[in-house]
Every structure is written in C-alpha cells, then in structure tokens.
PDB file of C-alpha atoms in Angstrom:
ATOM      1  CA  MET A   1       0.051   0.445   0.453  1.00  0.00           C
ATOM      2  CA  LYS A   2       2.845   2.659   0.760  1.00  0.00           C
ATOM      3  CA  LYS A   3       4.088   2.530  -2.764  1.00  0.00           C
ATOM      4  CA  LEU A   4       1.292   2.116  -4.563  1.00  0.00           C
ATOM      5  CA  LEU A   5       0.543   5.450  -2.093  1.00  0.00           C
ATOM      6  CA  ALA A   6       4.502   6.614  -3.432  1.00  0.00           C
ATOM      7  CA  ILE A   7       3.597   5.707  -7.097  1.00  0.00           C
ATOM      8  CA  CYS A   8       0.713   8.075  -6.869  1.00  0.00           C
ATOM      9  CA  PHE A   9       2.464  11.081  -5.211  1.00  0.00           C
ATOM     10  CA  GLY A  10       4.993  10.741  -7.974  1.00  0.00           C
ATOM     11  CA  LEU A  11       3.320  10.747 -10.549  1.00  0.00           C
ATOM     12  CA  LEU A  12       1.634  13.352  -9.059  1.00  0.00           C
ATOM     13  CA  LEU A  13       4.130  16.260  -8.527  1.00  0.00           C
ATOM     14  CA  LEU A  14       6.332  14.849 -11.438  1.00  0.00           C
ATOM     15  CA  VAL A  15       2.277  16.057 -13.926  1.00  0.00           C
ATOM     16  CA  GLY A  16       2.229  18.502 -11.332  1.00  0.00           C
ATOM     17  CA  CYS A  17       5.688  20.274 -12.453  1.00  0.00           C
ATOM     18  CA  THR A  18       4.891  19.797 -15.771  1.00  0.00           C
ATOM     19  CA  ASP A  19       5.513  23.055 -17.668  1.00  0.00           C
ATOM     20  CA  THR A  20       2.125  23.538 -18.993  1.00  0.00           C
ATOM     21  CA  THR A  21       2.376  26.360 -20.989  1.00  0.00           C
ATOM     22  CA  ASN A  22       4.890  25.647 -22.996  1.00  0.00           C
ATOM     23  CA  THR A  23       3.105  23.377 -25.424  1.00  0.00           C
ATOM     24  CA  PRO A  24       2.254  24.179 -29.411  1.00  0.00           C
ATOM     25  CA  SER A  25      -1.520  24.526 -28.924  1.00  0.00           C
ATOM     26  CA  LYS A  26      -1.023  27.037 -25.653  1.00  0.00           C
ATOM     27  CA  LYS A  27       1.531  29.315 -27.506  1.00  0.00           C
ATOM     28  CA  VAL A  28      -1.109  29.358 -30.444  1.00  0.00           C
ATOM     29  CA  GLU A  29      -3.181  30.632 -27.542  1.00  0.00           C
ATOM     30  CA  ASP A  30      -1.567  33.009 -26.422  1.00  0.00           C
ATOM     31  CA  PHE A  31      -0.251  34.657 -29.724  1.00  0.00           C
ATOM     32  CA  LEU A  32      -4.583  34.624 -30.963  1.00  0.00           C
ATOM     33  CA  GLY A  33      -5.083  36.044 -27.024  1.00  0.00           C
ATOM     34  CA  LYS A  34      -3.151  39.108 -28.085  1.00  0.00           C
ATOM     35  CA  TYR A  35      -5.447  40.260 -30.303  1.00  0.00           C
ATOM     36  CA  GLN A  36      -8.704  39.145 -28.300  1.00  0.00           C
ATOM     37  CA  LYS A  37      -7.121  41.749 -25.426  1.00  0.00           C
ATOM     38  CA  MET A  38      -5.591  43.970 -27.596  1.00  0.00           C
ATOM     39  CA  ASP A  39      -2.135  43.551 -26.472  1.00  0.00           C
ATOM     40  CA  ASN A  40       0.578  46.834 -27.003  1.00  0.00           C
ATOM     41  CA  ASP A  41       2.225  44.710 -29.560  1.00  0.00           C
ATOM     42  CA  VAL A  42      -0.941  44.202 -32.056  1.00  0.00           C
ATOM     43  CA  LEU A  43      -2.673  47.682 -31.537  1.00  0.00           C
ATOM     44  CA  THR A  44       0.904  49.104 -31.965  1.00  0.00           C
ATOM     45  CA  GLN A  45       1.202  47.150 -34.847  1.00  0.00           C
ATOM     46  CA  LEU A  46      -2.215  47.683 -36.371  1.00  0.00           C
ATOM     47  CA  ASP A  47      -0.862  52.056 -36.107  1.00  0.00           C
ATOM     48  CA  LEU A  48       1.975  50.852 -37.970  1.00  0.00           C
ATOM     49  CA  THR A  49       0.179  49.861 -40.364  1.00  0.00           C
ATOM     50  CA  ILE A  50      -2.564  52.007 -40.379  1.00  0.00           C
ATOM     51  CA  ASP A  51      -0.357  55.173 -40.974  1.00  0.00           C
ATOM     52  CA  ASN A  52       1.003  54.222 -43.551  1.00  0.00           C
ATOM     53  CA  ASP A  53      -2.320  54.460 -46.069  1.00  0.00           C
ATOM     54  CA  SER A  54      -1.617  57.022 -47.668  1.00  0.00           C
ATOM     55  CA  GLU A  55      -5.118  57.121 -49.155  1.00  0.00           C
ATOM     56  CA  MET A  56      -7.402  57.728 -45.510  1.00  0.00           C
ATOM     57  CA  ASP A  57      -7.612  60.650 -43.752  1.00  0.00           C
ATOM     58  CA  ASP A  58      -7.232  60.755 -40.038  1.00  0.00           C
ATOM     59  CA  ASP A  59     -10.935  60.841 -39.623  1.00  0.00           C
ATOM     60  CA  GLN A  60     -11.033  57.277 -41.986  1.00  0.00           C
ATOM     61  CA  LYS A  61      -7.675  55.670 -40.043  1.00  0.00           C
ATOM     62  CA  LYS A  62      -9.720  56.327 -36.727  1.00  0.00           C
ATOM     63  CA  ASP A  63     -12.827  54.610 -37.456  1.00  0.00           C
ATOM     64  CA  TYR A  64     -10.841  52.087 -39.790  1.00  0.00           C
ATOM     65  CA  LYS A  65      -8.912  51.563 -36.195  1.00  0.00           C
ATOM     66  CA  SER A  66     -11.727  51.009 -34.326  1.00  0.00           C
ATOM     67  CA  LEU A  67     -13.461  48.133 -37.276  1.00  0.00           C
ATOM     68  CA  MET A  68     -10.334  46.889 -36.613  1.00  0.00           C
ATOM     69  CA  GLU A  69     -10.562  46.787 -32.719  1.00  0.00           C
ATOM     70  CA  LYS A  70     -13.681  45.636 -32.483  1.00  0.00           C
ATOM     71  CA  GLN A  71     -12.950  42.940 -34.751  1.00  0.00           C
ATOM     72  CA  TYR A  72     -10.043  41.680 -32.400  1.00  0.00           C
ATOM     73  CA  GLN A  73     -12.053  41.994 -29.474  1.00  0.00           C
ATOM     74  CA  ASN A  74     -14.872  39.507 -31.098  1.00  0.00           C
ATOM     75  CA  LEU A  75     -12.370  37.121 -32.372  1.00  0.00           C
ATOM     76  CA  SER A  76     -13.161  33.197 -31.719  1.00  0.00           C
ATOM     77  CA  TYR A  77     -10.958  30.608 -31.828  1.00  0.00           C
ATOM     78  CA  LYS A  78     -10.592  26.441 -31.487  1.00  0.00           C
ATOM     79  CA  ILE A  79      -7.640  24.595 -31.481  1.00  0.00           C
ATOM     80  CA  THR A  80      -8.323  21.637 -33.919  1.00  0.00           C
ATOM     81  CA  ASP A  81      -5.386  19.826 -34.015  1.00  0.00           C
ATOM     82  CA  GLU A  82      -1.931  19.912 -33.440  1.00  0.00           C
ATOM     83  CA  LYS A  83       1.344  17.639 -34.684  1.00  0.00           C
ATOM     84  CA  VAL A  84       4.367  17.370 -32.958  1.00  0.00           C
ATOM     85  CA  GLU A  85       7.310  15.839 -34.997  1.00  0.00           C
ATOM     86  CA  ASP A  86      10.655  16.564 -32.458  1.00  0.00           C
ATOM     87  CA  ASP A  87      11.061  19.987 -32.959  1.00  0.00           C
ATOM     88  CA  THR A  88       8.895  21.036 -34.941  1.00  0.00           C
ATOM     89  CA  ALA A  89       5.036  21.365 -35.054  1.00  0.00           C
ATOM     90  CA  THR A  90       2.041  22.380 -35.600  1.00  0.00           C
ATOM     91  CA  VAL A  91      -1.332  23.789 -34.613  1.00  0.00           C
ATOM     92  CA  ASP A  92      -4.739  24.037 -36.574  1.00  0.00           C
ATOM     93  CA  ALA A  93      -6.878  27.009 -35.027  1.00  0.00           C
ATOM     94  CA  GLU A  94     -10.505  27.810 -36.631  1.00  0.00           C
ATOM     95  CA  ILE A  95     -11.268  31.600 -36.177  1.00  0.00           C
ATOM     96  CA  GLU A  96     -14.094  33.123 -36.713  1.00  0.00           C
ATOM     97  CA  VAL A  97     -14.378  36.350 -37.617  1.00  0.00           C
ATOM     98  CA  TYR A  98     -16.404  39.602 -38.995  1.00  0.00           C
ATOM     99  CA  ASP A  99     -16.323  39.349 -43.385  1.00  0.00           C
ATOM    100  CA  TYR A 100     -15.230  42.464 -43.898  1.00  0.00           C
ATOM    101  CA  GLN A 101     -14.154  40.926 -46.871  1.00  0.00           C
ATOM    102  CA  THR A 102     -17.708  40.758 -48.078  1.00  0.00           C
ATOM    103  CA  SER A 103     -18.575  43.929 -47.398  1.00  0.00           C
ATOM    104  CA  ILE A 104     -15.042  45.569 -48.967  1.00  0.00           C
ATOM    105  CA  THR A 105     -15.908  43.522 -52.139  1.00  0.00           C
ATOM    106  CA  LYS A 106     -19.648  44.436 -52.833  1.00  0.00           C
ATOM    107  CA  SER A 107     -18.266  47.938 -51.700  1.00  0.00           C
ATOM    108  CA  LYS A 108     -15.961  48.372 -54.445  1.00  0.00           C
ATOM    109  CA  LYS A 109     -18.323  46.786 -57.376  1.00  0.00           C
ATOM    110  CA  TYR A 110     -20.718  49.221 -56.595  1.00  0.00           C
ATOM    111  CA  PHE A 111     -18.082  52.337 -56.493  1.00  0.00           C
ATOM    112  CA  ASP A 112     -16.725  50.801 -60.055  1.00  0.00           C
ATOM    113  CA  GLU A 113     -20.654  50.595 -61.039  1.00  0.00           C
ATOM    114  CA  HIS A 114     -21.705  54.407 -60.088  1.00  0.00           C
ATOM    115  CA  LYS A 115     -18.186  56.291 -59.618  1.00  0.00           C
ATOM    116  CA  ASP A 116     -20.565  59.217 -60.935  1.00  0.00           C
ATOM    117  CA  GLU A 117     -21.661  59.673 -57.168  1.00  0.00           C
ATOM    118  CA  PHE A 118     -18.253  59.471 -55.830  1.00  0.00           C
ATOM    119  CA  VAL A 119     -16.626  61.957 -57.978  1.00  0.00           C
ATOM    120  CA  THR A 120     -16.767  65.652 -56.668  1.00  0.00           C
ATOM    121  CA  ASP A 121     -13.786  68.394 -57.884  1.00  0.00           C
ATOM    122  CA  GLU A 122     -12.169  67.821 -55.396  1.00  0.00           C
ATOM    123  CA  ASP A 123     -11.404  64.288 -55.425  1.00  0.00           C
ATOM    124  CA  GLU A 124     -11.838  63.347 -59.777  1.00  0.00           C
ATOM    125  CA  ASN A 125     -11.355  59.814 -58.350  1.00  0.00           C
ATOM    126  CA  GLY A 126     -13.302  59.433 -55.617  1.00  0.00           C
ATOM    127  CA  ILE A 127     -11.392  57.802 -53.099  1.00  0.00           C
ATOM    128  CA  LYS A 128     -12.052  60.416 -50.197  1.00  0.00           C
ATOM    129  CA  LYS A 129     -15.962  59.937 -51.050  1.00  0.00           C
ATOM    130  CA  TYR A 130     -15.494  55.959 -51.612  1.00  0.00           C
ATOM    131  CA  THR A 131     -13.706  55.151 -48.822  1.00  0.00           C
ATOM    132  CA  ASP A 132     -16.024  57.159 -46.577  1.00  0.00           C
ATOM    133  CA  TYR A 133     -18.641  54.745 -47.936  1.00  0.00           C
ATOM    134  CA  ARG A 134     -16.617  51.608 -47.239  1.00  0.00           C
ATOM    135  CA  ILE A 135     -15.882  52.373 -44.287  1.00  0.00           C
ATOM    136  CA  LYS A 136     -19.677  52.979 -43.344  1.00  0.00           C
ATOM    137  CA  GLU A 137     -20.236  50.058 -45.017  1.00  0.00           C
ATOM    138  CA  LEU A 138     -17.722  47.659 -42.645  1.00  0.00           C
ATOM    139  CA  LYS A 139     -19.253  49.401 -39.838  1.00  0.00           C
ATOM    140  CA  ASP A 140     -22.962  47.877 -41.436  1.00  0.00           C
ATOM    141  CA  VAL A 141     -21.539  44.139 -40.716  1.00  0.00           C
ATOM    142  CA  THR A 142     -22.411  41.224 -38.470  1.00  0.00           C
ATOM    143  CA  ASP A 143     -21.741  38.914 -40.245  1.00  0.00           C
ATOM    144  CA  LYS A 144     -19.124  36.135 -39.744  1.00  0.00           C
ATOM    145  CA  THR A 145     -16.841  33.849 -41.177  1.00  0.00           C
ATOM    146  CA  THR A 146     -14.963  30.700 -40.901  1.00  0.00           C
ATOM    147  CA  TYR A 147     -11.238  30.730 -41.345  1.00  0.00           C
ATOM    148  CA  THR A 148      -8.929  27.639 -41.153  1.00  0.00           C
ATOM    149  CA  ILE A 149      -4.930  28.845 -39.674  1.00  0.00           C
ATOM    150  CA  THR A 150      -1.911  26.558 -39.537  1.00  0.00           C
ATOM    151  CA  PHE A 151      -0.145  27.651 -37.400  1.00  0.00           C
ATOM    152  CA  ASN A 152       3.530  26.451 -37.471  1.00  0.00           C
ATOM    153  CA  LEU A 153       6.310  26.425 -34.085  1.00  0.00           C
ATOM    154  CA  THR A 154       9.568  25.513 -33.852  1.00  0.00           C
ATOM    155  CA  LYS A 155      11.605  23.952 -30.641  1.00  0.00           C
ATOM    156  CA  GLU A 156      14.461  26.118 -29.355  1.00  0.00           C
ATOM    157  CA  ASP A 157      16.414  25.842 -26.470  1.00  0.00           C
ATOM    158  CA  GLY A 158      13.224  23.755 -24.848  1.00  0.00           C
ATOM    159  CA  GLU A 159      10.971  26.160 -25.661  1.00  0.00           C
ATOM    160  CA  TRP A 160       8.365  26.035 -28.364  1.00  0.00           C
ATOM    161  CA  LYS A 161       8.066  29.833 -30.652  1.00  0.00           C
ATOM    162  CA  LEU A 162       5.698  30.609 -32.892  1.00  0.00           C
ATOM    163  CA  GLN A 163       6.857  31.433 -36.710  1.00  0.00           C
ATOM    164  CA  ASP A 164       5.797  34.404 -37.991  1.00  0.00           C
ATOM    165  CA  ILE A 165       2.479  34.253 -39.685  1.00  0.00           C
ATOM    166  CA  THR A 166       2.045  34.508 -43.408  1.00  0.00           C
ATOM    167  CA  ASP A 167       0.153  37.720 -44.948  1.00  0.00           C
ATOM    168  CA  THR A 168      -2.582  35.335 -45.770  1.00  0.00           C
ATOM    169  CA  ASP A 169      -3.261  34.224 -42.821  1.00  0.00           C
ATOM    170  CA  ARG A 170      -2.712  37.907 -41.000  1.00  0.00           C
ATOM    171  CA  GLN A 171      -5.580  39.053 -43.591  1.00  0.00           C
ATOM    172  CA  LYS A 172      -7.309  35.616 -42.064  1.00  0.00           C
ATOM    173  CA  LEU A 173      -7.500  37.790 -38.469  1.00  0.00           C
ATOM    174  CA  HIS A 174      -8.385  40.737 -39.824  1.00  0.00           C
ATOM    175  CA  GLY A 175     -11.646  39.464 -41.786  1.00  0.00           C
ATOM    176  CA  LEU A 176      -9.850  40.441 -45.285  1.00  0.00           C
ATOM    177  CA  TYR A 177      -9.498  37.296 -47.231  1.00  0.00           C
TER     178      TYR A 177
END
C-alpha cells in the first residue's frame, strides 16, 4: 500500500511540475489571445499599418482602427489539431471573425458601377468619398466567417516558438481574406 501511495504521489508530483504553458497549442492560444485582449504589441502593429495608408485621412484612419479593434475583440477560435514531430509542430485553429471581405467586395463593385456618385471637384477619382462609403459599410457588418489557420512552431532551447504567420493568415485574422 505504501508503494502504491508513493508511486501515485510521484506521478502527481511529476504531472504537477510539468510546464503546461510550453505546448504548441498554448503558444497559439497566447498569440490569438493577444488579439482578443488588444495587447499593446498588436495595437502598435495596427497603428503602423494604418499610418502607412496614404489613401485615408485621419478621421478615416480612426474609424478603420475602431473597426479592427472590434474585429479583435470579437475574434473567437478553437484549436482543432496539434501535430508534434521532434522540434517542429503545427497547430490548426479554426477562427471566426467578422466577414469584412464580403463588404469590401460589394463596396468596390458598387463604386465601380456608380463612380459618378463618388467623384467631386476636389476628388476627381472619388477615393475619399469611396473610403467613407466603404468604412460606413464595414461598420454595418454583422456576418461572420470561419477560416482555418495552420500555425508553425519550432522548439528552441526547450521552448516552443511560434513562427511568423503569412500575410494570407494575417488577412484571415482581419476578416479580409
């Protein structure tokens, strides 16, 4: 009986001391959680991206940032698979985000078919008015879409490290794919 208790205690101690935060799936959860919690690094990257857009004015940039923040806060995900082979791993996650891409596609089609509604003396290409229209349409989006993203990780010095995601996967996170 004492041997059995010693073995059980040893197993509990071993399991209890295992680092449960250093798994491929946990690293992906941490990454996606940064979006949901609007981590400072995520917001800094968003600001840099928006600041580089030369077609939007300051008010449009502010509105667009608000849309992306809404996207991040409402992002949901489910880890669907994890494969580990030696020091590499892949984790599949199914994410659900607002379907901004459908709205953008419809807005662009409307713009192409009704350019005369957008063109002004100050803006002969209609870009400013179109951008205002596109942002207004994005604000009305309630439909969501689901994507699967495969995250790649490598183990370095015993720690799982998430590799940079592709531009396509980043677009999926933003609902723009």
